[in-house]
C-alpha atoms as one frame of an Amber mdcrd trajectory, in Angstrom:
protein
 247.487 269.463 -44.968 247.587 267.162 -41.968 249.535 268.444 -38.965 251.257
 265.948 -36.674 252.762 267.150 -33.420 256.093 265.277 -33.587 256.437 265.548
 -29.806 253.711 262.899 -29.514 255.568 260.296 -31.605 256.455 257.231 -29.535
 254.866 255.236 -26.760 252.925 256.550 -23.784 251.811 254.446 -20.846 248.965
 255.191 -18.459 249.680 254.546 -14.790 246.747 252.133 -14.402 243.100 252.833
 -15.086 242.205 250.846 -12.000 243.583 247.707 -10.391 242.180 245.645 -13.262
 243.151 247.546 -16.437 245.896 249.641 -17.996 246.083 251.719 -21.161 248.994
 252.460 -23.486 248.966 254.575 -26.645 251.468 254.615 -29.505 251.878 257.332
 -32.151 253.862 256.450 -35.278 255.675 259.183 -37.234 253.583 258.660 -40.393
 250.268 259.365 -38.644 249.309 255.806 -37.673 249.106 254.338 -34.211 247.160
 252.271 -31.733 245.838 252.298 -28.193 245.896 249.188 -26.078 243.613 248.461
 -23.130 244.879 245.445 -21.156 242.895 243.647 -18.484 244.130 241.239 -15.812
 241.419 238.885 -17.087 243.693 238.196 -20.063 241.651 240.091 -22.625 243.059
 242.958 -24.617 241.297 245.615 -26.689 243.195 247.477 -29.378 242.092 250.483
 -31.405 244.212 251.160 -34.466 243.919 254.739 -35.663 245.182 257.525 -37.902
 246.097 260.554 -35.817 246.424 264.260 -36.477 246.429 267.561 -34.644 243.929
 269.810 -36.485 244.474 272.687 -34.044 246.929 273.559 -31.312 246.286 271.313
 -28.323 243.694 269.180 -30.147 244.331 265.512 -30.928 242.121 263.683 -33.439
 242.090 259.882 -33.696 240.246 258.290 -36.631 239.801 254.635 -35.687 240.247
 252.177 -38.555 240.283 248.779 -36.776 239.231 247.346 -33.434 240.772 244.082
 -32.292 239.608 242.250 -29.150 240.762 238.974 -27.681 243.415 237.141 -25.748
 247.097 237.809 -26.218 249.899 235.315 -25.826 253.085 235.544 -23.786 254.610
 237.562 -26.647 251.829 240.176 -26.345 250.445 239.318 -29.804 246.787 238.599
 -30.456 245.711 234.992 -30.885 244.418 234.004 -34.333 240.815 233.862 -33.055
 240.734 237.542 -32.011 237.667 239.515 -33.077 238.528 242.088 -35.752 236.104
 244.882 -36.645 236.576 247.598 -39.250 235.899 251.089 -37.918 235.498 254.640
 -39.133 234.805 256.815 -36.137 236.572 259.860 -34.766 237.621 260.676 -31.214
 238.913 264.143 -30.325 240.552 265.210 -27.111 242.416 268.266 -25.880 246.009
 267.495 -24.964 248.995 269.065 -23.242 252.577 267.907 -22.871 254.027 268.543
 -19.455 256.231 266.959 -16.803 254.787 265.090 -13.837 255.871 262.734 -11.150
 254.829 259.179 -11.969 252.516 257.806  -9.241 254.890 254.886  -8.567 258.158
 256.795  -8.855 260.808 256.229  -6.228 261.600 259.164  -3.998 264.871 259.830
  -5.831 263.216 259.914  -9.276 262.245 263.221 -10.833 259.351 264.233 -13.031
 258.780 262.490 -16.362 257.359 263.640 -19.684 253.582 263.346 -19.478 250.743
 263.560 -21.983 247.539 264.851 -20.388 244.281 264.402 -22.324 240.712 265.565
 -21.684 238.422 263.778 -22.267 240.168 260.549 -21.296 241.482 258.103 -23.887
 240.468 254.513 -23.050 239.666 255.590 -19.474 243.070 257.202 -18.891 243.839
 260.925 -18.637 247.591 260.942 -17.966 250.192 258.979 -19.939 253.940 258.826
 -19.293 256.601 258.625 -22.027 257.942 255.125 -22.687 261.712 255.409 -23.305
 261.862 253.294 -26.479 261.066 253.614 -30.155 258.186 251.806 -31.838 257.228
 250.764 -35.368 254.106 249.242 -36.910 255.689 245.806 -36.303 255.281 246.402
 -32.539 251.486 246.631 -32.906 250.120 243.409 -31.301 247.559 243.127 -34.119
 250.038 243.600 -36.992 250.007 239.903 -37.999 246.188 239.747 -38.071 245.558
 243.112 -39.746 248.713 243.941 -41.701 249.684 247.529 -42.234 249.593 248.596
 -45.887 253.039 248.648 -47.478 254.820 251.984 -47.602 254.281 253.806 -50.890
 257.040 253.406 -53.428 258.997 256.584 -53.887 258.577 258.334 -57.213 261.425
 259.412 -59.458 263.696 262.101 -58.061 262.755 265.676 -58.941 263.938 266.594
 -62.436 264.380 262.971 -63.565 263.450 262.236 -67.144 260.760 259.709 -67.871
 260.936 257.481 -70.679
C-alpha cells in the first residue's frame, strides 16, 4: 500500500534558490506531481514524478519525465522542449512547520512551510501556495499528456451480464 501524506497536496514555492533561480513543487492528490526549476535566463527544468511517503517524515519521488526548455508567457513549454523519460528515485526527509517567509511584510505572520533535507532542486524550504492545482496546471501537460483516469468499475454488488 502506498501512503500519501495528504498535508503535502498542493503547491509549494521556494523563496529563491539564488538571485538567478527559483523552485516550486506540486503534489497532486493521486500521487503525481512535478517540480519546476525556473531561471532568469528563460530556461525551465521540470521533473514529473510519482510521490509517496514510505515512512513517517520520508518523502520519495520517482521521476518519470524530465522536460527542459523555454516557456512562453503562459508558463507552458514550447514545442521544441527536450523531453526525457526517467526512472530514478529521490528521497528526502521532510517536516511540515510554520515559518516566516523571507520577504514577508512586518505585519505578516508565519506561513505553512515544508522543510526538506536533502534539498529538492537546490531548495530546502518551501512555502504553501494558497491555490489548488491539477495535472492541467503542469507546464508540460500538453507535451507529455497525463494518462487518462481509470474508468470506475461496477458498483459493489452489481450483477454482470
